[in-house]
Tab-separated table of C-alpha atoms in Angstrom:
chain	number	residue	atom	x	y	z
T	371	MET	CA	-85.808	74.424	-6.817
T	372	ALA	CA	-82.229	72.865	-7.628
T	373	THR	CA	-83.286	69.099	-7.100
T	374	MET	CA	-86.738	69.059	-9.157
T	375	ARG	CA	-84.320	70.432	-11.846
T	376	ASP	CA	-81.902	67.774	-11.325
T	377	ILE	CA	-84.428	65.145	-11.511
T	378	ARG	CA	-85.732	66.249	-14.602
T	379	ARG	CA	-82.474	65.808	-16.256
T	380	ARG	CA	-82.102	62.457	-15.032
T	381	ILE	CA	-84.820	61.817	-16.445
T	382	LYS	CA	-84.131	63.002	-19.364
T	383	SER	CA	-80.760	61.438	-19.486
T	384	VAL	CA	-82.420	58.006	-19.017
T	385	LYS	CA	-85.015	58.149	-21.309
T	386	ASN	CA	-82.625	58.857	-24.072
T	387	THR	CA	-80.475	56.168	-23.275
T	388	GLN	CA	-83.660	53.991	-23.624
T	389	GLN	CA	-84.081	55.222	-26.933
T	390	ILE	CA	-80.730	53.718	-27.710
T	391	THR	CA	-81.670	50.217	-25.746
T	392	LYS	CA	-84.797	50.335	-27.887
T	393	ALA	CA	-83.279	50.668	-31.097
T	394	MET	CA	-80.802	48.290	-30.367
T	395	LYS	CA	-82.476	45.918	-29.404
T	396	MET	CA	-84.408	46.072	-32.613
T	397	VAL	CA	-81.393	45.807	-34.564
T	398	SER	CA	-80.233	43.176	-33.299
T	399	ALA	CA	-84.154	41.590	-33.707
T	400	SER	CA	-83.511	41.791	-37.178
T	401	LYS	CA	-79.940	40.536	-37.443
T	402	LEU	CA	-80.603	37.944	-35.741
T	403	ARG	CA	-83.473	36.532	-38.355
T	404	LYS	CA	-80.993	36.639	-40.607
T	405	ALA	CA	-78.266	34.974	-38.528
T	406	GLN	CA	-81.231	32.206	-37.748
T	407	GLY	CA	-81.673	32.136	-41.756
T	408	ALA	CA	-78.161	31.765	-42.230
T	409	LEU	CA	-78.123	28.791	-40.088
T	410	LEU	CA	-80.950	26.830	-40.897
T	411	SER	CA	-79.790	27.048	-44.872
T	412	ALA	CA	-76.878	25.578	-43.573
T	413	ARG	CA	-78.099	22.916	-42.106
T	414	PRO	CA	-79.228	20.456	-45.121
T	415	TYR	CA	-75.162	21.101	-46.515
T	416	ALA	CA	-74.384	19.906	-42.454
T	417	GLU	CA	-76.415	17.018	-42.031
T	418	ARG	CA	-75.757	15.167	-45.661
T	419	MET	CA	-72.375	15.841	-45.119
T	420	ARG	CA	-72.601	13.630	-41.734
T	421	ASP	CA	-74.773	11.092	-43.281
T	422	VAL	CA	-71.762	10.961	-45.977
T	423	LEU	CA	-68.966	10.416	-43.904
T	424	MET	CA	-71.370	8.429	-41.575
T	425	ARG	CA	-71.474	5.475	-44.704
T	426	VAL	CA	-68.042	5.762	-44.996
T	427	ALA	CA	-66.605	5.751	-41.802
T	428	ALA	CA	-68.743	2.270	-41.731
T	429	LYS	CA	-66.904	0.756	-45.132
T	430	THR	CA	-63.374	1.627	-44.111
T	431	ASP	CA	-60.666	1.294	-41.319
T	432	ALA	CA	-61.631	4.883	-40.076
T	433	SER	CA	-59.024	4.906	-37.483
T	434	LEU	CA	-56.162	4.991	-39.806
T	435	HIS	CA	-56.572	8.273	-41.213
T	436	PRO	CA	-54.577	11.255	-39.886
T	437	LEU	CA	-57.221	13.512	-39.170
T	438	LEU	CA	-59.347	9.887	-36.701
T	439	VAL	CA	-56.012	9.155	-35.250
T	440	ALA	CA	-55.714	9.625	-31.419
T	441	ARG	CA	-52.692	10.559	-30.057
T	442	GLU	CA	-51.162	10.702	-26.749
T	443	GLY	CA	-50.188	13.468	-25.562
T	444	ASN	CA	-51.267	16.571	-23.415
T	445	ARG	CA	-50.385	19.583	-26.030
T	446	ARG	CA	-53.830	21.232	-26.814
T	447	ALA	CA	-55.068	23.943	-29.201
T	448	TYR	CA	-58.520	25.508	-28.052
T	449	LEU	CA	-60.363	27.470	-30.828
T	450	ILE	CA	-62.423	29.687	-29.142
T	451	VAL	CA	-65.503	31.586	-30.569
T	452	THR	CA	-66.575	34.907	-29.415
T	453	ALA	CA	-67.711	37.702	-30.303
T	454	ASP	CA	-66.370	40.670	-32.019
T	455	ARG	CA	-68.143	43.588	-29.653
T	456	GLY	CA	-69.808	43.319	-26.490
T	457	LEU	CA	-73.199	44.699	-25.052
T	458	CYS	CA	-74.333	41.617	-25.212
T	459	GLY	CA	-75.037	40.517	-21.831
T	460	GLY	CA	-72.729	37.842	-20.117
T	461	PHE	CA	-72.401	35.936	-23.700
T	462	ASN	CA	-68.853	37.076	-23.945
T	463	ALA	CA	-67.405	36.537	-20.513
T	464	ASN	CA	-69.160	33.162	-20.501
T	465	LEU	CA	-67.636	31.810	-22.950
T	466	ILE	CA	-64.283	32.420	-21.954
T	467	ARG	CA	-64.834	31.450	-18.705
T	468	LYS	CA	-66.442	28.384	-20.219
T	469	ALA	CA	-62.819	28.139	-22.093
T	470	VAL	CA	-60.613	28.839	-18.939
T	471	LEU	CA	-62.818	26.138	-17.132
T	472	THR	CA	-62.362	23.137	-20.068
T	473	ILE	CA	-58.125	24.171	-20.327
T	474	ARG	CA	-58.330	24.171	-16.239
T	475	GLU	CA	-60.216	20.478	-16.201
T	476	HIS	CA	-57.865	19.319	-19.306
T	477	GLY	CA	-55.003	19.961	-16.930
T	478	THR	CA	-53.079	21.400	-20.404
T	479	GLU	CA	-49.771	23.203	-19.767
T	480	ASP	CA	-49.321	26.647	-21.503
T	481	PRO	CA	-52.536	25.763	-24.112
T	482	MET	CA	-52.268	27.372	-27.696
T	483	ILE	CA	-55.657	29.999	-28.482
T	484	ILE	CA	-56.821	30.083	-31.384
T	485	ALA	CA	-59.623	33.291	-31.292
T	486	VAL	CA	-62.482	33.915	-33.029
T	487	GLY	CA	-63.915	37.696	-32.492
T	488	ARG	CA	-62.316	40.849	-30.583
T	489	LYS	CA	-63.346	40.071	-27.177
T	490	GLY	CA	-61.996	36.458	-26.719
T	491	ARG	CA	-58.321	37.387	-28.525
T	492	ASP	CA	-58.608	40.729	-26.382
T	493	TYR	CA	-59.204	38.502	-23.221
T	494	PHE	CA	-56.263	35.571	-23.917
T	495	LYS	CA	-54.073	38.169	-25.289
T	496	ARG	CA	-54.169	40.297	-22.412
T	497	ARG	CA	-53.246	37.375	-20.213
T	498	LEU	CA	-50.426	36.299	-22.028
T	499	PHE	CA	-51.708	32.980	-23.363
T	500	ASN	CA	-50.109	31.832	-26.000
T	501	LEU	CA	-51.953	33.137	-28.635
T	502	VAL	CA	-51.320	31.510	-32.432
T	503	GLY	CA	-54.290	32.932	-34.332
T	504	ASP	CA	-56.924	35.224	-34.349
T	505	PHE	CA	-59.508	35.886	-36.536
T	506	THR	CA	-61.635	38.999	-36.100
T	507	GLY	CA	-63.933	41.253	-38.101
T	508	LEU	CA	-65.454	38.832	-39.689
T	509	GLY	CA	-68.574	40.860	-40.403
T	510	GLU	CA	-71.859	40.271	-40.495
T	511	ASN	CA	-72.450	37.929	-42.870
T	512	ILE	CA	-70.767	34.586	-42.139
T	513	SER	CA	-69.609	33.130	-45.411
T	514	PHE	CA	-67.984	29.355	-45.851
T	515	SER	CA	-64.610	30.677	-47.032
T	516	HIS	CA	-64.189	32.630	-43.512
T	517	ALA	CA	-64.784	29.102	-41.851
T	518	LYS	CA	-62.439	27.405	-44.141
T	519	THR	CA	-59.474	30.042	-42.927
T	520	VAL	CA	-60.112	28.829	-39.547
T	521	ALA	CA	-60.238	25.482	-40.151
T	522	ASP	CA	-57.707	25.471	-42.394
T	523	ALA	CA	-55.307	27.254	-39.197
T	524	VAL	CA	-56.603	24.612	-36.975
T	525	ARG	CA	-55.554	21.529	-39.116
T	526	GLU	CA	-52.292	22.967	-39.793
T	527	LEU	CA	-51.568	22.836	-36.239
T	528	TYR	CA	-52.658	19.340	-36.210
T	529	THR	CA	-50.976	17.996	-39.057
T	530	HIS	CA	-47.710	19.860	-38.642
T	531	ASN	CA	-48.148	17.712	-35.203
T	532	LEU	CA	-47.716	20.836	-33.238
T	533	VAL	CA	-50.362	20.126	-30.922
T	534	ASP	CA	-52.309	16.887	-29.935
T	535	GLU	CA	-55.788	17.318	-29.742
T	536	VAL	CA	-58.180	20.768	-31.006
T	537	TRP	CA	-60.961	21.529	-28.862
T	538	LEU	CA	-64.357	24.211	-30.387
T	539	VAL	CA	-65.588	26.532	-27.094
T	540	TYR	CA	-68.494	27.638	-28.672
T	541	PRO	CA	-71.903	29.274	-28.224
T	542	HIS	CA	-74.259	26.518	-29.247
T	543	PHE	CA	-77.530	28.316	-29.954
T	544	VAL	CA	-80.623	27.186	-28.142
T	545	ASN	CA	-83.450	29.873	-28.987
T	546	PRO	CA	-83.297	33.407	-29.407
T	547	VAL	CA	-81.971	33.956	-25.576
T	548	THR	CA	-80.505	30.965	-25.231
T	549	GLN	CA	-77.386	30.023	-25.690
T	550	ARG	CA	-75.642	26.552	-24.313
T	551	HIS	CA	-72.162	26.838	-23.836
T	552	GLU	CA	-70.501	23.783	-25.685
T	553	ALA	CA	-66.683	22.499	-25.405
T	554	VAL	CA	-66.182	20.222	-28.342
T	555	ARG	CA	-62.979	18.214	-29.595
T	556	LEU	CA	-62.394	19.072	-32.543
T	557	LEU	CA	-59.339	17.175	-33.902
T	558	PRO	CA	-58.633	14.216	-33.630
T	559	LEU	CA	-62.261	14.009	-35.525
T	560	GLN	CA	-65.198	12.218	-34.114
T	561	THR	CA	-67.391	10.526	-37.026
T	562	PRO	CA	-71.007	10.336	-36.645
T	563	GLU	CA	-72.120	7.141	-34.521
T	564	SER	CA	-73.809	4.795	-37.146
T	565	THR	CA	-77.246	4.522	-37.038
T	566	GLY	CA	-76.874	0.912	-36.746
T	567	LYS	CA	-79.516	-0.031	-40.138
T	568	LEU	CA	-77.164	-0.608	-42.604
T	569	GLU	CA	-79.271	0.689	-45.417
T	570	ALA	CA	-77.834	-0.460	-49.337
T	571	GLU	CA	-74.752	-1.733	-50.281
T	572	TYR	CA	-73.026	1.937	-51.271
T	573	VAL	CA	-70.078	1.780	-54.432
T	574	PHE	CA	-67.470	3.913	-53.152
T	575	GLU	CA	-65.771	6.015	-56.090
T	576	PRO	CA	-62.662	6.369	-56.482
T	577	THR	CA	-62.649	4.087	-52.959
T	578	PRO	CA	-63.493	4.410	-49.741
T	579	GLU	CA	-60.184	5.284	-48.650
T	580	GLU	CA	-60.084	8.223	-51.012
T	581	VAL	CA	-64.051	9.705	-50.583
T	582	LEU	CA	-62.656	9.721	-46.735
T	583	ASP	CA	-60.020	11.767	-47.440
T	584	HIS	CA	-61.928	14.137	-49.218
T	585	LEU	CA	-64.588	14.620	-46.843
T	586	LEU	CA	-62.792	14.627	-43.457
T	587	PRO	CA	-61.593	18.077	-43.931
T	588	ARG	CA	-64.666	19.440	-45.436
T	589	TYR	CA	-66.650	17.909	-42.871
T	590	LEU	CA	-64.097	19.810	-40.106
T	591	ASN	CA	-64.852	22.786	-42.267
T	592	THR	CA	-68.299	22.699	-41.853
T	593	VAL	CA	-68.287	21.681	-38.193
T	594	VAL	CA	-66.229	25.209	-37.715
T	595	PHE	CA	-68.707	26.886	-39.982
T	596	ARG	CA	-71.565	25.825	-38.010
T	597	ALA	CA	-70.219	27.038	-34.880
T	598	LEU	CA	-69.091	30.828	-36.421
T	599	LEU	CA	-73.098	30.629	-37.754
T	600	GLU	CA	-74.559	29.719	-34.113
T	601	ALA	CA	-71.602	32.074	-32.017
T	602	LYS	CA	-73.081	34.974	-35.038
T	603	ALA	CA	-77.029	34.047	-33.836
T	604	GLY	CA	-76.382	33.425	-30.374
T	605	GLU	CA	-74.740	37.389	-30.140
T	606	HIS	CA	-77.798	39.375	-31.314
T	607	GLY	CA	-79.671	36.660	-29.383
T	608	ALA	CA	-77.860	37.512	-26.097
T	609	ARG	CA	-77.555	41.336	-27.288
T	610	MET	CA	-81.480	40.989	-27.963
T	611	ALA	CA	-82.021	39.740	-24.618
T	612	ALA	CA	-79.415	42.476	-22.627
T	613	MET	CA	-80.721	45.277	-24.655
T	614	ASP	CA	-84.686	44.040	-24.175
T	615	ALA	CA	-83.387	43.894	-19.788
T	616	ALA	CA	-81.928	47.409	-20.318
T	617	SER	CA	-84.738	48.790	-21.708
T	618	SER	CA	-87.265	47.055	-19.222
T	619	ASN	CA	-84.827	48.483	-16.566
T	620	ALA	CA	-84.559	52.047	-17.804
T	621	GLU	CA	-88.638	51.776	-17.902
T	622	ASP	CA	-88.587	51.014	-14.238
T	623	MET	CA	-86.127	54.469	-13.836
T	624	ILE	CA	-88.157	56.471	-15.633
T	625	LYS	CA	-91.264	55.421	-13.064
T	626	ARG	CA	-89.587	55.789	-9.945
T	627	LEU	CA	-87.862	59.049	-10.863
T	628	THR	CA	-90.976	60.502	-12.486
T	629	LEU	CA	-92.598	59.478	-8.750
T	630	ILE	CA	-90.278	61.317	-6.914
T	631	TYR	CA	-90.365	64.292	-9.437
T	632	ASN	CA	-94.099	64.589	-8.576
T	633	ARG	CA	-93.478	64.201	-4.939
T	634	ALA	CA	-90.712	67.083	-5.191
T	635	ARG	CA	-93.074	69.499	-7.319
T	636	GLN	CA	-96.341	68.521	-4.765
T	637	ALA	CA	-94.331	69.344	-1.953
T	638	SER	CA	-93.378	72.906	-3.953
T	639	ILE	CA	-96.698	73.648	-4.391
T	640	THR	CA	-97.650	72.737	-0.670
T	641	ARG	CA	-94.734	75.519	0.368
T	642	GLU	CA	-95.725	77.941	-1.773
T	643	ILE	CA	-99.560	77.936	-0.914
T	644	SER	CA	-98.551	77.779	2.809
T	645	GLU	CA	-96.501	80.378	2.594
T	646	LEU	CA	-98.983	83.205	0.667
T	647	VAL	CA	-101.841	81.769	3.434
T	648	ALA	CA	-99.342	82.647	5.958
T	649	GLY	CA	-98.347	86.297	4.156
T	650	ALA	CA	-102.029	87.233	3.919
T	651	GLU	CA	-102.695	86.146	7.425
T	652	ALA	CA	-99.973	88.460	8.769
T	653	LEU	CA	-101.225	90.954	6.543
T	654	LYS	CA	-104.145	91.126	9.049
J	913	MET	CA	-90.101	6.853	-67.646
J	914	SER	CA	-89.324	7.214	-64.414
J	915	SER	CA	-87.274	10.368	-62.666
J	916	MET	CA	-85.665	11.029	-60.048
J	917	GLN	CA	-85.597	13.761	-57.555
J	918	VAL	CA	-81.851	16.121	-57.253
J	919	GLU	CA	-80.448	17.750	-55.130
J	920	VAL	CA	-77.188	21.024	-55.006
J	921	VAL	CA	-76.540	21.855	-51.583
J	922	THR	CA	-73.542	24.461	-50.321
J	923	PRO	CA	-73.075	24.814	-47.194
J	924	GLU	CA	-74.599	28.528	-47.530
J	925	ARG	CA	-77.993	27.279	-49.390
J	926	LYS	CA	-79.628	24.769	-51.201
J	927	VAL	CA	-78.917	25.777	-54.903
J	928	VAL	CA	-81.342	22.756	-56.615
J	929	SER	CA	-83.916	21.198	-55.867
J	930	ARG	CA	-86.036	19.489	-58.484
J	931	GLU	CA	-86.817	16.360	-60.740
J	932	CYS	CA	-84.777	15.326	-63.114
J	933	LYS	CA	-84.044	12.535	-65.798
J	934	MET	CA	-80.436	12.626	-65.899
J	935	VAL	CA	-77.729	13.912	-64.049
J	936	SER	CA	-73.991	14.456	-65.340
J	937	ALA	CA	-71.017	15.839	-63.451
J	938	ARG	CA	-67.158	14.935	-63.279
J	939	ALA	CA	-66.326	12.956	-60.923
J	940	VAL	CA	-62.425	13.037	-60.208
J	941	ASP	CA	-61.649	9.847	-62.413
J	942	GLY	CA	-63.941	10.802	-65.226
J	943	ASP	CA	-67.421	12.140	-66.272
J	944	ILE	CA	-70.270	10.498	-64.773
J	945	GLY	CA	-74.118	10.159	-65.822
J	946	ILE	CA	-76.674	9.008	-63.915
J	947	LEU	CA	-80.167	7.966	-64.604
J	948	PRO	CA	-82.699	6.873	-62.631
J	949	ARG	CA	-82.236	3.804	-60.855
J	950	HIS	CA	-78.641	4.060	-60.325
J	951	ILE	CA	-77.176	2.072	-57.438
J	952	PRO	CA	-76.291	3.447	-54.569
J	953	LEU	CA	-73.227	5.572	-55.063
J	954	VAL	CA	-71.025	8.045	-53.513
J	955	THR	CA	-68.398	9.847	-55.496
J	956	VAL	CA	-65.545	12.731	-55.406
J	957	LEU	CA	-66.405	15.600	-58.148
J	958	ALA	CA	-64.008	17.619	-59.560
J	959	PRO	CA	-64.662	21.027	-59.752
J	960	GLY	CA	-66.225	20.910	-63.579
J	961	VAL	CA	-69.903	21.588	-64.663
J	962	VAL	CA	-73.094	19.410	-63.411
J	963	LYS	CA	-75.748	19.432	-65.982
J	964	ILE	CA	-79.428	18.470	-64.550
J	965	LYS	CA	-81.311	17.266	-67.879
J	966	GLY	CA	-85.489	17.638	-67.370
J	967	GLU	CA	-87.960	16.360	-69.488
J	968	SER	CA	-87.119	19.091	-71.698
J	969	ASP	CA	-84.937	21.613	-70.216
J	970	VAL	CA	-81.665	21.402	-68.735
J	971	THR	CA	-80.023	23.290	-65.284
J	972	THR	CA	-76.472	24.075	-65.771
J	973	LEU	CA	-73.950	24.767	-62.700
J	974	ALA	CA	-70.450	25.361	-62.232
J	975	VAL	CA	-69.004	23.410	-59.180
J	976	SER	CA	-66.281	23.574	-57.085
J	977	GLY	CA	-65.454	20.478	-56.240
J	978	GLY	CA	-67.545	18.165	-53.915
J	979	PHE	CA	-68.969	14.907	-53.551
J	980	LEU	CA	-71.813	13.025	-55.291
J	981	GLU	CA	-74.490	10.639	-53.779
J	982	VAL	CA	-77.013	8.402	-54.587
J	983	ARG	CA	-79.084	7.421	-52.062
J	984	PRO	CA	-80.839	3.615	-52.456
J	985	ASP	CA	-84.052	5.354	-53.189
J	986	SER	CA	-81.992	7.017	-56.434
J	987	ARG	CA	-82.323	10.640	-55.111
J	988	VAL	CA	-79.566	12.059	-56.131
J	989	THR	CA	-77.215	14.909	-53.636
J	990	ILE	CA	-74.367	17.213	-54.713
J	991	LEU	CA	-72.544	18.495	-51.538
J	992	ALA	CA	-70.556	21.434	-53.216
J	993	GLU	CA	-68.686	23.893	-51.412
J	994	THR	CA	-69.856	26.219	-54.199
J	995	ALA	CA	-72.220	26.147	-57.137
J	996	GLU	CA	-73.529	28.535	-58.954
J	997	LEU	CA	-76.089	28.128	-61.753
J	998	SER	CA	-75.433	29.262	-65.197
J	999	ASN	CA	-77.803	32.389	-65.015
J	1000	GLU	CA	-75.909	33.614	-62.115
J	1001	ILE	CA	-72.542	33.669	-63.306
J	1002	ASP	CA	-71.306	36.790	-64.539
J	1003	VAL	CA	-69.713	36.079	-67.460
J	1004	GLU	CA	-67.675	39.065	-68.240
J	1005	ARG	CA	-66.317	38.547	-64.527
J	1006	ALA	CA	-65.159	35.187	-65.600
J	1007	ARG	CA	-63.708	36.539	-69.100
J	1008	LYS	CA	-61.538	38.903	-67.411
J	1009	ALA	CA	-60.401	36.494	-64.363
J	1010	LYS	CA	-59.748	33.864	-67.324
J	1011	GLN	CA	-57.417	36.586	-69.150
J	1012	ARG	CA	-55.613	37.698	-65.521
J	1013	ALA	CA	-54.795	34.538	-64.522
J	1014	GLU	CA	-53.321	33.716	-68.206
J	1015	ASP	CA	-51.423	36.910	-67.957
J	1016	ARG	CA	-49.979	35.438	-64.683
J	1017	LEU	CA	-48.948	31.792	-66.095
J	1018	GLY	CA	-48.191	33.632	-69.072
J	1019	LYS	CA	-44.968	35.180	-66.850
J	1020	LEU	CA	-44.066	32.174	-64.809
J	1021	GLY	CA	-40.723	32.071	-63.371
J	1022	ASN	CA	-41.461	35.726	-61.726
J	1023	PRO	CA	-41.079	34.993	-57.897
J	1024	ASP	CA	-44.835	36.998	-57.690
J	1025	VAL	CA	-46.372	34.414	-59.511
J	1026	ASP	CA	-47.942	31.598	-57.494
J	1027	ALA	CA	-48.414	28.984	-60.368
J	1028	ILE	CA	-50.475	26.857	-58.544
J	1029	ARG	CA	-52.917	30.018	-57.514
J	1030	SER	CA	-53.236	31.220	-60.927
J	1031	GLU	CA	-53.505	27.701	-62.687
J	1032	ILE	CA	-56.787	27.288	-60.033
J	1033	ALA	CA	-57.871	30.367	-60.908
J	1034	LEU	CA	-57.773	29.958	-64.510
J	1035	ARG	CA	-59.945	26.218	-64.149
J	1036	LYS	CA	-62.534	27.825	-62.209
J	1037	ALA	CA	-63.348	30.512	-65.051
J	1038	MET	CA	-63.147	28.508	-67.922
J	1039	ILE	CA	-65.771	26.086	-65.687
J	1040	ARG	CA	-67.607	29.108	-65.272
J	1041	LEU	CA	-67.635	30.085	-68.833
J	1042	GLU	CA	-68.322	27.032	-69.752
J	1043	ALA	CA	-71.470	26.674	-67.671
J	1044	ALA	CA	-72.426	30.112	-68.683
J	1045	GLY	CA	-72.272	29.316	-72.486
J	1046	ALA	CA	-74.065	25.959	-72.450
J	1047	LYS	CA	-76.725	28.106	-71.097
J	1048	LYS	CA	-76.943	30.335	-74.179
J	1049	GLU	CA	-76.439	27.825	-77.312
């Protein structure tokens, strides 16, 4: 009955795998909750920041600021946010595809790549893209200083006039199981649209221009920070979904294998009985 | 007496949200105090101590720079890169950081010493100590 033993072994191994995927799903679920919390608590700051920026932008000739001026040219850098680890379904692959598609759409020749996350870095490194910066192993808790380091690198490229535009490719967190991979222009910055109604007259100290000067780099930091947080939450969401699918696939497989096993077991019993009967018959 | 709502927000969390009678902070061009019914204002904050005075109590924070906004409804928002409440500050650590920064500044001319960074570290430590010390009085 070698086949029966084989099937039994197979079932055991699938069960083991299922245990692992179930555990990973659980871990991802709790990490997701944390990441979502971080995303949520970052929201007030980002919103207020946008409010203030909107008001200042309405007061100043915003187009004069170096971080806002559009430049002619076809040199672009792409900040691509992926996860450090795999086992999260098509999360990383889809992000990379989005990035590559965006680059192709823009027709950028020799794009510069800044990769956040090991998966993205490895991909672009292997394909000999011009990788000008990478940030990996940021860990579970994304702090604002991480975002600052990344944003500083981006700003550096732009202010030293090495690129004309910087784009950000990241997974927008819609809900735990859905991410919308987005490509947005990071630099030159787009100031948020004014909502039209200009409330009261604001006083800006020292001057609107100076406030803007302080505001823009920080605004960039918060945009990057949000992207990192969304990517973190998205990664865990994707992993949770992938592990859930894996667990239920394992369940199906176990069911199927158990059926086959039982069929084989019954066949062997039947055969034994008929052999016994035949033997008894022969003795008569 | 009217009062106003004040919020201190950092990218990572909302640090303070409360009613108060007065907010004082260090703007880049001097200290400012905000009372209820202030005109709408946006100003750049320098690293410094922020004090929020209530009826009888004071919340003190060390802030690493940012913005202060007074809205038309006289709500005050402080957007800070980092903000620490006075009771969260590790005084011992701040003191050591101050000592280290001073030592480093004492050895200027040494190519390993980054004067600007040391200076910033010193300032940060001193602000922390000031914020923490103010609470103990």
